[in-house]
Amino acid sequence: MVQLRDVTVQYENGAVALQNVNLTVEKSEFLFLVGPTGAGKTTLLRLLNREIVPNEGMVIVADKDVTKMKPSQVPYLRRLIGTVFQDVLLLPDRTVWENVAFALRATGASSSEIAREVPKALETVGMLYKAKAFPAELSGGEKQKVSLARALVIKPLLLLADEPTGNLDPTSSFEIVDLLLRINRQGTTVIMATHDKTIVDAYRKRVVEIVSGRIVRDELRGVFRRELA
Amino acid sequence: MSWLSLLAFFLEEALVNLRRHKLVTIATVTTIAVTIGVWVLFYLEARAWEKLLIWEGQKLERLCVFLKPKADEKTASNLAEQVQKLPQVVQVRFVHKNEGLKKLQEIFGNSVPLEDLVGHNPLPHALEVTCRSPQEAAECATKIKQMPMVDEVTFPAVAVQKYIQMVRSIRWRNHMLSILLAIIAFILIFNALRVSVYGRRNEIRIMQLVGATVWTVRGPLLMEGLLYGVLGALGTLALTKLLLLLNSAFPQEPRYWTGLVNSWVEWRMLLSDVQIDGFFASQVLLLSMGLSFLSAFIAAVRLVRAV
């Protein structure tokens, strides 16, 4: 599903965000991306949905070399990728339903498709009962679930989650990761960047650790810190 | 992809934004309405000038061609045919020398005794030539002057020059002011859309992340521009209607424009031909939407880039 070959990213200010990174993620795999702040986790995720392009190397997503992609092709790549952030980015003047439907409407889906897919996505994250609520009426965990529903409604092959539990209490955090695992079991590849030691240690999934732009550890059933394992 | 759904989406998003930024919307729509209103005013003024100058214009378009004394009626007739073939000429009338003398008598009345001339008419035959426009009269006069048997061609050269200069200066001033107003309207629409892009930054980010094409992201902005155009046109029509109502409410009171239109052009004259019918409304709508859409297009391309 994802392949990074000798990828180097250097920002305009000269800072090297990633250096000679090689990574392969198979279809339907679940991967925790860990490392200190500024290590390059977010840069790696932004490479995958082609928000940035590397200075060197090759990035392949769903058999497509995104580094050679024309700008006009990028939207079609992104329809294969769902994205969830720590900052949930919900539209405050729209209901839960409208927030999820927005993703479909922006890609030109018909009304019947919206009426069919939005309740499915909300049902998956357990938020259908709050379809008419506005974001201000929701807790942090609920907002993140809506954000997840919005990412799922386009039926992505790959789900990128950048610190999705960063602002949540432990209970909500586990609920979100449980949801991500459920989505993963249905066939979606999930890459989750996190600082949350408890979660990484609890699930024992593949862990890739990045430090100063380099991959220093890649374990199949890893923990947050090697020394703690 | 359903285009109808996408258009409905653009429209809804644009309406949401107009509601969000009411003050900016009002300022932009007012500027467009005033801009288009002034354009309409310029158009009406140009028509009023044409009307005022029409009788003068008719004189300015006319040349008097005096033939050489030895030219007879047959020569005059041949020359008339030759002149008629010139592209600038609309009409040629042969004026017999006797008719000329009669006209002269009418002009001088009894102040000059012309009775002695009976039986000995010193006037030559002449042609009265009407050109397509005063601007073409000078060129036409030069051509006719070179023809054989033509003694003299008279036309009000100074008046023609003044007429041409006046028309040119009015047009130049109107064009300059129109361009200036269009630039002001463009800047306002551009800034309104800049505010809109800032207000919609979350929507734009989400759209880009879920795979909306760059033109889908720009779509609501273009629709917003079109809505500004529609609302601006409605504003112009409302202003015109108000002027027409004022005109009919004070029919005996002459009013004069100052500033944009020369003060001596009675403003009621500008409005005398105006009717807010389907044609007028569609012209205003097209002009307003054209200006707004063009501004919105440039703004959308500059403010929303493919990422």
Coordinates of C-alpha atoms in Angstrom, one line a residue:
Chain A
M1 CA 0.0 0.0 0.0
V2 CA 2.8 2.4 1.0
Q3 CA 6.4 2.5 0.0
L4 CA 9.1 5.1 0.8
R5 CA 12.4 4.6 -0.9
D6 CA 15.4 6.7 0.2
V7 CA 13.2 9.7 0.9
T8 CA 14.8 12.9 2.0
V9 CA 12.8 16.1 2.8
Q10 CA 14.5 19.3 3.5
Y11 CA 12.5 22.5 4.2
E12 CA 13.3 25.9 2.6
N13 CA 14.9 27.0 5.9
G14 CA 17.5 24.2 5.5
A15 CA 16.0 22.0 8.3
V16 CA 16.1 18.3 7.3
A17 CA 12.7 16.7 8.2
L18 CA 13.4 13.2 6.9
Q19 CA 16.7 11.6 5.8
N20 CA 17.0 8.5 3.7
V21 CA 13.8 7.0 4.9
N22 CA 12.8 3.6 3.7
L23 CA 9.4 2.2 4.8
T24 CA 7.0 -0.4 3.4
V25 CA 3.4 -0.7 4.8
E26 CA 1.3 -3.6 3.4
K27 CA -2.4 -3.5 2.6
S28 CA -4.6 -3.8 5.7
E29 CA -1.7 -3.2 8.1
F30 CA -1.9 -1.1 11.3
L31 CA 1.1 1.0 12.1
F32 CA 2.0 3.3 15.0
L33 CA 4.4 6.0 14.1
V34 CA 6.2 7.2 17.2
G35 CA 9.0 9.6 18.1
P36 CA 9.6 12.9 19.8
T37 CA 8.1 16.2 18.7
G38 CA 9.7 17.4 15.5
A39 CA 11.1 14.0 14.6
G40 CA 9.4 14.0 11.2
K41 CA 6.1 12.0 11.8
T42 CA 3.8 14.6 10.4
T43 CA 6.2 15.3 7.5
L44 CA 6.0 11.6 6.6
L45 CA 2.1 11.6 6.7
R46 CA 2.1 14.8 4.6
L47 CA 4.3 13.1 2.0
L48 CA 1.7 10.3 1.7
N49 CA -1.2 12.5 0.8
R50 CA 1.1 14.7 -1.3
E51 CA 0.9 17.9 0.7
I52 CA 4.6 18.0 0.2
V53 CA 7.0 16.3 -2.2
P54 CA 10.4 14.9 -1.2
N55 CA 13.7 16.5 -2.3
E56 CA 15.0 13.0 -3.0
G57 CA 13.5 9.5 -3.2
M58 CA 10.3 7.9 -4.2
V59 CA 6.9 7.8 -2.5
I60 CA 4.4 5.1 -3.7
V61 CA 0.9 5.1 -2.5
A62 CA -1.6 2.5 -3.8
D63 CA 0.8 1.7 -6.6
K64 CA 1.1 5.3 -7.7
D65 CA 4.3 7.3 -7.5
V66 CA 3.1 10.4 -5.9
T67 CA 6.4 12.3 -6.5
K68 CA 5.8 12.2 -10.2
M69 CA 2.1 13.0 -10.0
K70 CA 0.7 16.1 -11.8
P71 CA -1.1 18.6 -9.5
S72 CA -4.4 17.8 -11.3
Q73 CA -4.1 14.1 -10.3
V74 CA -3.5 14.8 -6.6
P75 CA -7.3 15.1 -5.7
Y76 CA -7.9 11.6 -7.1
L77 CA -5.1 10.3 -4.9
R78 CA -6.6 11.9 -1.8
R79 CA -9.9 10.3 -2.5
L80 CA -8.1 7.0 -1.6
I81 CA -6.8 8.5 1.7
G82 CA -8.7 9.5 4.8
T83 CA -7.1 12.0 7.2
V84 CA -7.7 12.6 10.9
F85 CA -5.9 15.3 12.9
Q86 CA -5.4 16.2 16.6
D87 CA -7.2 19.4 15.7
V88 CA -10.6 18.0 14.5
L89 CA -11.3 20.7 12.0
L90 CA -15.1 20.5 12.2
L91 CA -17.2 23.3 10.7
P92 CA -18.9 25.0 13.7
D93 CA -22.0 26.3 11.9
R94 CA -23.0 22.9 10.5
T95 CA -24.5 19.8 12.1
V96 CA -22.7 16.5 12.5
W97 CA -24.6 15.2 9.5
E98 CA -23.6 18.2 7.4
N99 CA -20.0 18.0 8.5
V100 CA -19.7 14.4 7.3
A101 CA -21.8 15.1 4.2
F102 CA -19.5 18.0 3.3
A103 CA -16.7 15.6 2.3
L104 CA -19.0 13.9 -0.1
R105 CA -20.5 17.1 -1.5
A106 CA -17.1 18.5 -2.2
T107 CA -16.3 15.5 -4.4
G108 CA -19.5 15.9 -6.3
A109 CA -21.5 13.0 -4.8
S110 CA -25.2 12.8 -5.6
S111 CA -27.9 13.4 -3.0
S112 CA -28.8 9.7 -3.0
E113 CA -25.2 8.7 -2.4
I114 CA -25.0 11.2 0.5
A115 CA -28.2 9.9 2.0
R116 CA -26.8 6.4 1.8
E117 CA -23.2 6.9 3.0
V118 CA -23.4 9.5 5.7
P119 CA -25.6 7.4 8.1
K120 CA -23.3 4.4 7.5
A121 CA -20.2 6.4 8.4
L122 CA -21.9 7.9 11.5
E123 CA -23.1 4.4 12.5
T124 CA -19.6 3.0 12.3
V125 CA -18.3 5.6 14.8
G126 CA -21.5 5.4 16.9
M127 CA -22.5 9.0 16.3
L128 CA -25.7 8.6 14.3
Y129 CA -27.8 9.5 17.3
K130 CA -26.1 12.9 17.4
A131 CA -26.5 13.6 13.6
K132 CA -28.4 16.8 14.2
A133 CA -26.1 18.2 16.9
F134 CA -23.6 21.0 16.3
P135 CA -19.9 20.6 17.1
A136 CA -20.2 22.9 20.1
E137 CA -22.6 20.4 21.7
L138 CA -20.1 17.6 21.5
S139 CA -17.3 16.4 23.8
G140 CA -13.7 16.2 22.5
G141 CA -14.0 12.5 21.9
E142 CA -17.3 12.8 20.1
K143 CA -15.8 15.5 17.8
Q144 CA -12.9 13.2 17.0
K145 CA -15.4 10.5 16.1
V146 CA -17.2 12.8 13.7
S147 CA -13.9 13.8 12.2
L148 CA -13.2 10.0 11.8
A149 CA -16.6 9.5 10.2
R150 CA -15.8 12.3 7.7
A151 CA -12.6 10.6 6.8
L152 CA -14.4 7.2 6.4
V153 CA -17.3 8.4 4.3
I154 CA -15.1 8.6 1.2
K155 CA -14.2 4.9 1.8
P156 CA -10.5 5.3 1.9
L157 CA -7.9 2.5 1.3
L158 CA -5.5 4.3 3.6
L159 CA -6.3 6.2 6.8
L160 CA -3.7 8.7 8.1
A161 CA -4.2 9.7 11.8
D162 CA -2.0 12.4 13.1
E163 CA -2.1 12.5 16.9
P164 CA -5.9 11.8 16.9
T165 CA -5.9 11.2 20.6
G166 CA -3.7 14.2 21.5
N167 CA -6.5 16.3 23.1
L168 CA -8.5 13.4 24.5
D169 CA -8.9 11.8 27.9
P170 CA -7.8 8.2 28.2
T171 CA -11.3 6.7 27.8
S172 CA -12.0 8.6 24.7
S173 CA -8.5 7.9 23.4
F174 CA -9.1 4.1 23.7
E175 CA -12.5 4.5 22.0
I176 CA -10.9 6.2 19.1
V177 CA -8.1 3.7 18.7
D178 CA -10.7 0.8 19.0
L179 CA -12.5 2.4 16.2
L180 CA -9.4 2.7 14.1
L181 CA -8.7 -1.0 14.7
R182 CA -12.2 -1.9 13.7
I183 CA -11.8 0.1 10.5
N184 CA -8.5 -1.6 10.0
R185 CA -10.0 -5.1 10.4
Q186 CA -12.4 -4.2 7.5
G187 CA -9.4 -3.8 5.2
T188 CA -8.3 -0.2 5.5
T189 CA -4.6 0.4 6.1
V190 CA -4.1 2.7 9.1
I191 CA -1.0 4.8 9.9
M192 CA -1.3 6.5 13.3
A193 CA 1.3 9.0 14.5
T194 CA 1.1 9.3 18.3
H195 CA 2.8 10.3 21.5
D196 CA 0.5 8.2 23.6
K197 CA 2.7 5.5 25.3
T198 CA -0.3 3.8 27.0
I199 CA -2.1 3.2 23.7
V200 CA 1.0 2.0 21.8
D201 CA 1.9 -0.3 24.6
A202 CA -1.6 -1.6 25.1
Y203 CA -2.2 -2.6 21.5
R204 CA 1.2 -4.1 20.6
K205 CA 0.9 -3.3 16.9
R206 CA 3.8 -2.6 14.4
V207 CA 5.7 0.4 15.7
V208 CA 8.0 2.6 13.6
E209 CA 10.1 5.1 15.6
I210 CA 11.5 8.2 14.0
V211 CA 14.2 10.3 15.6
S212 CA 15.7 13.4 13.9
G213 CA 14.2 12.4 10.5
R214 CA 15.5 8.9 10.5
I215 CA 13.8 5.6 11.2
V216 CA 15.6 4.1 14.2
R217 CA 13.2 1.2 15.0
D218 CA 10.7 -0.9 13.1
E219 CA 9.1 -3.7 15.2
L220 CA 6.1 -5.9 14.3
R221 CA 4.6 -6.0 17.8
G222 CA 6.4 -3.1 19.4
V223 CA 6.1 -0.8 22.3
F224 CA 6.5 2.9 22.8
R225 CA 10.1 2.8 23.9
R226 CA 12.5 0.0 23.1
E227 CA 14.0 0.1 26.6
L228 CA 10.6 -0.4 28.1
A229 CA 9.9 -3.5 26.1
Chain B
M1 CA -19.9 13.0 -10.5
S2 CA -23.2 14.9 -10.4
W3 CA -22.8 18.4 -11.9
L4 CA -26.1 19.4 -10.6
S5 CA -25.2 18.4 -7.0
L6 CA -21.9 20.2 -7.4
L7 CA -23.6 23.4 -8.6
A8 CA -26.1 23.2 -5.7
F9 CA -23.1 22.8 -3.4
F10 CA -21.3 25.9 -4.8
L11 CA -24.5 27.9 -4.4
E12 CA -25.1 26.8 -0.8
E13 CA -21.5 27.5 0.1
A14 CA -21.6 30.9 -1.5
L15 CA -24.8 31.8 0.3
V16 CA -23.4 30.7 3.6
N17 CA -20.4 33.0 3.0
L18 CA -22.5 36.0 2.0
R19 CA -24.4 35.6 5.2
R20 CA -21.2 35.2 7.3
H21 CA -19.7 38.5 6.0
K22 CA -22.7 40.7 5.7
L23 CA -20.8 44.1 5.9
V24 CA -18.3 43.1 3.2
T25 CA -21.2 41.8 1.0
I26 CA -23.1 45.1 1.3
A27 CA -20.0 47.2 0.5
T28 CA -19.2 45.0 -2.5
V29 CA -22.7 44.9 -3.9
T30 CA -23.1 48.7 -3.5
T31 CA -19.9 49.3 -5.3
I32 CA -20.9 47.1 -8.2
A33 CA -24.4 48.7 -8.3
V34 CA -22.8 52.2 -8.5
T35 CA -20.2 51.2 -11.0
I36 CA -22.8 49.6 -13.4
G37 CA -25.2 52.6 -12.6
V38 CA -22.5 55.0 -13.7
W39 CA -21.8 53.0 -16.8
V40 CA -25.5 53.1 -17.7
L41 CA -25.4 56.9 -17.0
F42 CA -22.5 57.3 -19.4
Y43 CA -24.3 55.3 -22.1
L44 CA -27.4 57.5 -21.6
E45 CA -25.3 60.7 -21.7
A46 CA -23.7 59.6 -25.0
R47 CA -27.2 59.1 -26.4
A48 CA -28.3 62.5 -25.1
W49 CA -25.3 64.2 -26.8
E50 CA -26.2 62.5 -30.1
K51 CA -29.7 63.8 -29.8
L52 CA -28.5 67.4 -29.0
L53 CA -26.2 67.4 -31.9
I54 CA -28.5 65.8 -34.4
W55 CA -29.7 68.9 -36.2
E56 CA -26.2 70.5 -36.0
G57 CA -24.8 67.2 -37.1
Q58 CA -27.1 67.1 -40.2
K59 CA -25.6 70.5 -41.2
L60 CA -22.1 69.3 -40.5
E61 CA -22.5 66.3 -42.7
R62 CA -23.5 68.4 -45.7
L63 CA -21.1 69.8 -48.3
C64 CA -21.8 72.4 -50.9
V65 CA -19.9 71.7 -54.2
F66 CA -19.7 74.7 -56.6
L67 CA -19.0 73.8 -60.2
K68 CA -16.9 75.9 -62.6
P69 CA -19.0 78.5 -64.5
K70 CA -18.6 76.8 -67.8
A71 CA -20.0 73.5 -66.5
D72 CA -23.4 72.8 -68.0
E73 CA -26.3 70.6 -66.6
K74 CA -25.0 67.4 -68.3
T75 CA -21.5 67.9 -66.7
A76 CA -23.2 68.5 -63.3
S77 CA -25.3 65.3 -63.7
N78 CA -22.2 63.3 -64.6
L79 CA -20.3 64.7 -61.6
A80 CA -23.3 63.9 -59.3
E81 CA -23.1 60.3 -60.4
Q82 CA -19.3 60.3 -59.8
V83 CA -19.7 61.8 -56.3
Q84 CA -22.6 59.4 -55.4
K85 CA -20.1 56.5 -55.9
L86 CA -17.9 57.7 -53.1
P87 CA -18.2 55.4 -50.0
Q88 CA -18.7 58.3 -47.6
V89 CA -21.6 59.8 -49.5
V90 CA -25.2 59.1 -48.7
Q91 CA -27.0 61.5 -51.0
V92 CA -26.3 64.0 -53.8
R93 CA -28.7 66.7 -54.9
F94 CA -28.2 68.8 -58.0
V95 CA -28.9 72.5 -57.4
H96 CA -29.6 74.4 -60.6
K97 CA -28.0 77.9 -60.7
N98 CA -31.5 79.5 -60.9
E99 CA -32.5 77.7 -57.7
G100 CA -29.3 79.0 -56.2
L101 CA -30.1 82.5 -57.1
K102 CA -33.6 82.1 -55.7
K103 CA -32.1 80.9 -52.4
L104 CA -29.7 83.8 -52.3
Q105 CA -32.6 86.2 -52.8
E106 CA -34.4 84.5 -49.9
I107 CA -31.4 84.9 -47.7
F108 CA -30.7 88.5 -48.4
G109 CA -34.4 89.5 -48.6
N110 CA -34.8 93.1 -49.7
S111 CA -31.5 94.3 -48.3
V112 CA -29.6 93.6 -51.5
P113 CA -31.3 94.3 -54.9
L114 CA -30.8 91.2 -57.1
E115 CA -33.3 92.2 -59.8
D116 CA -30.5 93.4 -62.0
L117 CA -29.2 89.9 -62.2
V118 CA -32.4 88.5 -63.9
G119 CA -31.4 87.2 -67.3
H120 CA -27.7 87.2 -66.2
N121 CA -27.2 84.7 -63.4
P122 CA -23.5 84.7 -62.3
L123 CA -23.9 81.7 -60.0
P124 CA -22.6 78.3 -61.0
H125 CA -24.5 75.0 -60.8
A126 CA -23.9 73.3 -57.5
L127 CA -24.3 69.9 -55.8
E128 CA -25.6 69.4 -52.3
V129 CA -23.7 66.4 -50.9
T130 CA -24.8 64.6 -47.7
C131 CA -22.1 62.4 -46.1
R132 CA -22.5 59.6 -43.6
S133 CA -21.1 61.5 -40.7
P134 CA -19.5 64.9 -39.9
Q135 CA -16.2 63.0 -39.3
E136 CA -16.2 61.8 -42.9
A137 CA -17.2 65.2 -44.4
A138 CA -13.6 66.6 -44.5
E139 CA -12.2 63.5 -46.2
C140 CA -15.1 63.6 -48.7
A141 CA -14.5 67.3 -49.4
T142 CA -10.9 66.7 -50.3
K143 CA -11.8 63.9 -52.7
I144 CA -14.5 65.9 -54.5
K145 CA -12.2 69.0 -54.8
Q146 CA -9.8 66.9 -57.0
M147 CA -12.6 66.0 -59.4
P148 CA -12.7 67.9 -62.8
M149 CA -15.1 70.9 -63.2
V150 CA -15.2 71.4 -59.4
D151 CA -14.5 75.0 -58.5
E152 CA -15.0 75.0 -54.8
V153 CA -16.2 72.8 -51.9
T154 CA -17.5 74.4 -48.8
F155 CA -18.2 72.8 -45.5
P156 CA -18.1 74.0 -41.9
A157 CA -14.6 72.7 -41.2
V158 CA -14.1 74.4 -37.9
A159 CA -17.4 73.2 -36.6
V160 CA -16.7 69.7 -37.8
Q161 CA -13.3 69.7 -36.0
K162 CA -14.9 70.9 -32.8
Y163 CA -17.6 68.3 -33.1
I164 CA -15.1 65.6 -33.6
Q165 CA -13.0 66.8 -30.7
M166 CA -16.0 67.1 -28.4
V167 CA -17.2 63.5 -29.2
R168 CA -13.7 62.2 -28.7
S169 CA -13.2 64.0 -25.4
I170 CA -16.6 62.7 -24.1
R171 CA -15.7 59.2 -25.1
W172 CA -12.2 59.4 -23.7
R173 CA -13.5 60.7 -20.3
N174 CA -16.2 58.1 -20.2
H175 CA -13.8 55.3 -21.0
M176 CA -11.3 56.5 -18.4
L177 CA -13.9 56.8 -15.7
S178 CA -15.4 53.4 -16.7
I179 CA -12.0 51.7 -16.4
L180 CA -11.3 53.5 -13.1
L181 CA -14.7 52.3 -11.7
A182 CA -14.1 48.8 -13.0
I183 CA -10.7 48.7 -11.2
I184 CA -12.3 49.9 -7.9
A185 CA -15.0 47.3 -8.2
F186 CA -12.4 44.6 -9.0
I187 CA -10.3 45.5 -6.0
L188 CA -13.4 45.4 -3.8
I189 CA -14.5 42.0 -5.1
F190 CA -11.0 40.7 -4.8
N191 CA -10.8 41.8 -1.2
A192 CA -14.3 40.4 -0.5
L193 CA -13.1 37.1 -1.8
R194 CA -9.9 37.3 0.2
V195 CA -12.0 37.7 3.3
S196 CA -14.1 34.9 2.1
V197 CA -11.1 32.6 1.6
Y198 CA -9.9 33.4 5.1
G199 CA -13.4 32.8 6.6
R200 CA -13.6 29.5 4.7
R201 CA -10.0 28.3 5.4
N202 CA -11.3 25.2 7.3
E203 CA -13.7 24.3 4.5
I204 CA -11.0 24.8 1.9
R205 CA -8.6 22.6 3.9
I206 CA -11.2 19.9 4.3
M207 CA -12.1 20.0 0.6
Q208 CA -8.4 19.7 -0.4
L209 CA -7.9 16.8 2.0
V210 CA -10.9 14.8 0.9
G211 CA -9.9 15.1 -2.8
A212 CA -11.9 18.0 -4.2
T213 CA -10.3 19.3 -7.4
V214 CA -8.9 22.7 -7.4
W215 CA -11.8 24.0 -9.5
T216 CA -14.3 22.5 -7.0
V217 CA -12.5 24.4 -4.2
R218 CA -12.7 27.6 -6.3
G219 CA -16.3 26.9 -7.3
P220 CA -18.0 28.5 -4.3
L221 CA -15.8 31.6 -4.8
L222 CA -16.8 31.9 -8.4
M223 CA -20.5 31.4 -7.4
E224 CA -20.0 34.1 -4.8
G225 CA -18.7 36.5 -7.5
L226 CA -21.7 35.7 -9.7
L227 CA -24.1 36.4 -6.8
Y228 CA -22.3 39.7 -6.2
G229 CA -23.0 40.4 -9.9
V230 CA -26.7 39.5 -9.6
L231 CA -27.2 41.6 -6.5
G232 CA -25.2 44.5 -8.0
A233 CA -27.4 44.4 -11.1
L234 CA -30.5 44.4 -8.9
G235 CA -29.0 47.4 -7.1
T236 CA -28.5 49.3 -10.4
L237 CA -32.0 48.6 -11.5
A238 CA -33.3 49.8 -8.1
L239 CA -31.3 53.0 -8.5
T240 CA -32.5 53.6 -12.0
K241 CA -36.1 53.0 -10.9
L242 CA -35.6 55.5 -8.1
L243 CA -34.3 58.1 -10.6
L244 CA -37.3 57.5 -12.9
L245 CA -39.7 57.9 -10.0
L246 CA -38.0 61.2 -9.1
N247 CA -38.2 62.3 -12.7
S248 CA -41.9 61.6 -12.9
A249 CA -42.6 63.1 -9.5
F250 CA -41.1 66.5 -10.5
P251 CA -42.0 66.9 -14.1
Q252 CA -41.8 70.7 -14.2
E253 CA -38.6 71.1 -12.3
P254 CA -35.5 71.0 -14.5
R255 CA -32.5 69.5 -12.7
Y256 CA -28.9 69.6 -13.8
W257 CA -26.1 67.1 -13.2
T258 CA -22.9 68.5 -11.9
G259 CA -19.6 66.8 -12.0
L260 CA -19.8 63.6 -14.1
V261 CA -22.1 65.0 -16.7
N262 CA -21.8 68.5 -18.1
S263 CA -24.1 70.8 -16.2
W264 CA -26.0 71.9 -19.2
V265 CA -27.3 68.5 -20.1
E266 CA -30.7 68.3 -18.5
W267 CA -30.8 65.1 -16.5
R268 CA -34.3 64.4 -17.4
M269 CA -33.2 64.2 -21.0
L270 CA -30.9 61.3 -20.1
L271 CA -33.8 59.4 -18.6
S272 CA -36.4 60.3 -21.3
D273 CA -35.7 57.1 -23.2
V274 CA -35.1 54.7 -20.3
Q275 CA -37.5 51.9 -19.7
I276 CA -36.8 49.2 -17.3
D277 CA -37.8 46.4 -19.6
G278 CA -36.4 42.9 -20.1
F279 CA -33.8 44.1 -22.6
F280 CA -32.5 46.9 -20.3
A281 CA -32.5 44.5 -17.2
S282 CA -30.7 41.8 -19.1
Q283 CA -28.0 44.2 -20.4
V284 CA -27.4 45.5 -16.8
L285 CA -27.4 41.9 -15.5
L286 CA -24.9 40.7 -18.1
L287 CA -22.6 43.7 -17.5
S288 CA -22.7 43.3 -13.8
M289 CA -22.2 39.5 -13.8
G290 CA -19.5 39.8 -16.4
L291 CA -17.5 42.3 -14.2
S292 CA -18.0 40.3 -11.0
F293 CA -17.3 36.9 -12.6
L294 CA -14.1 38.1 -14.2
S295 CA -12.9 39.6 -10.8
A296 CA -13.9 36.4 -9.0
F297 CA -12.1 34.3 -11.5
I298 CA -8.9 36.2 -11.1
A299 CA -9.3 36.2 -7.3
A300 CA -10.1 32.5 -7.2
V301 CA -7.1 31.5 -9.4
R302 CA -4.7 33.7 -7.3
L303 CA -6.0 32.9 -3.9
V304 CA -6.7 29.1 -4.2
R305 CA -3.8 27.2 -5.7
A306 CA -3.6 23.5 -6.4
V307 CA -1.8 21.7 -3.5

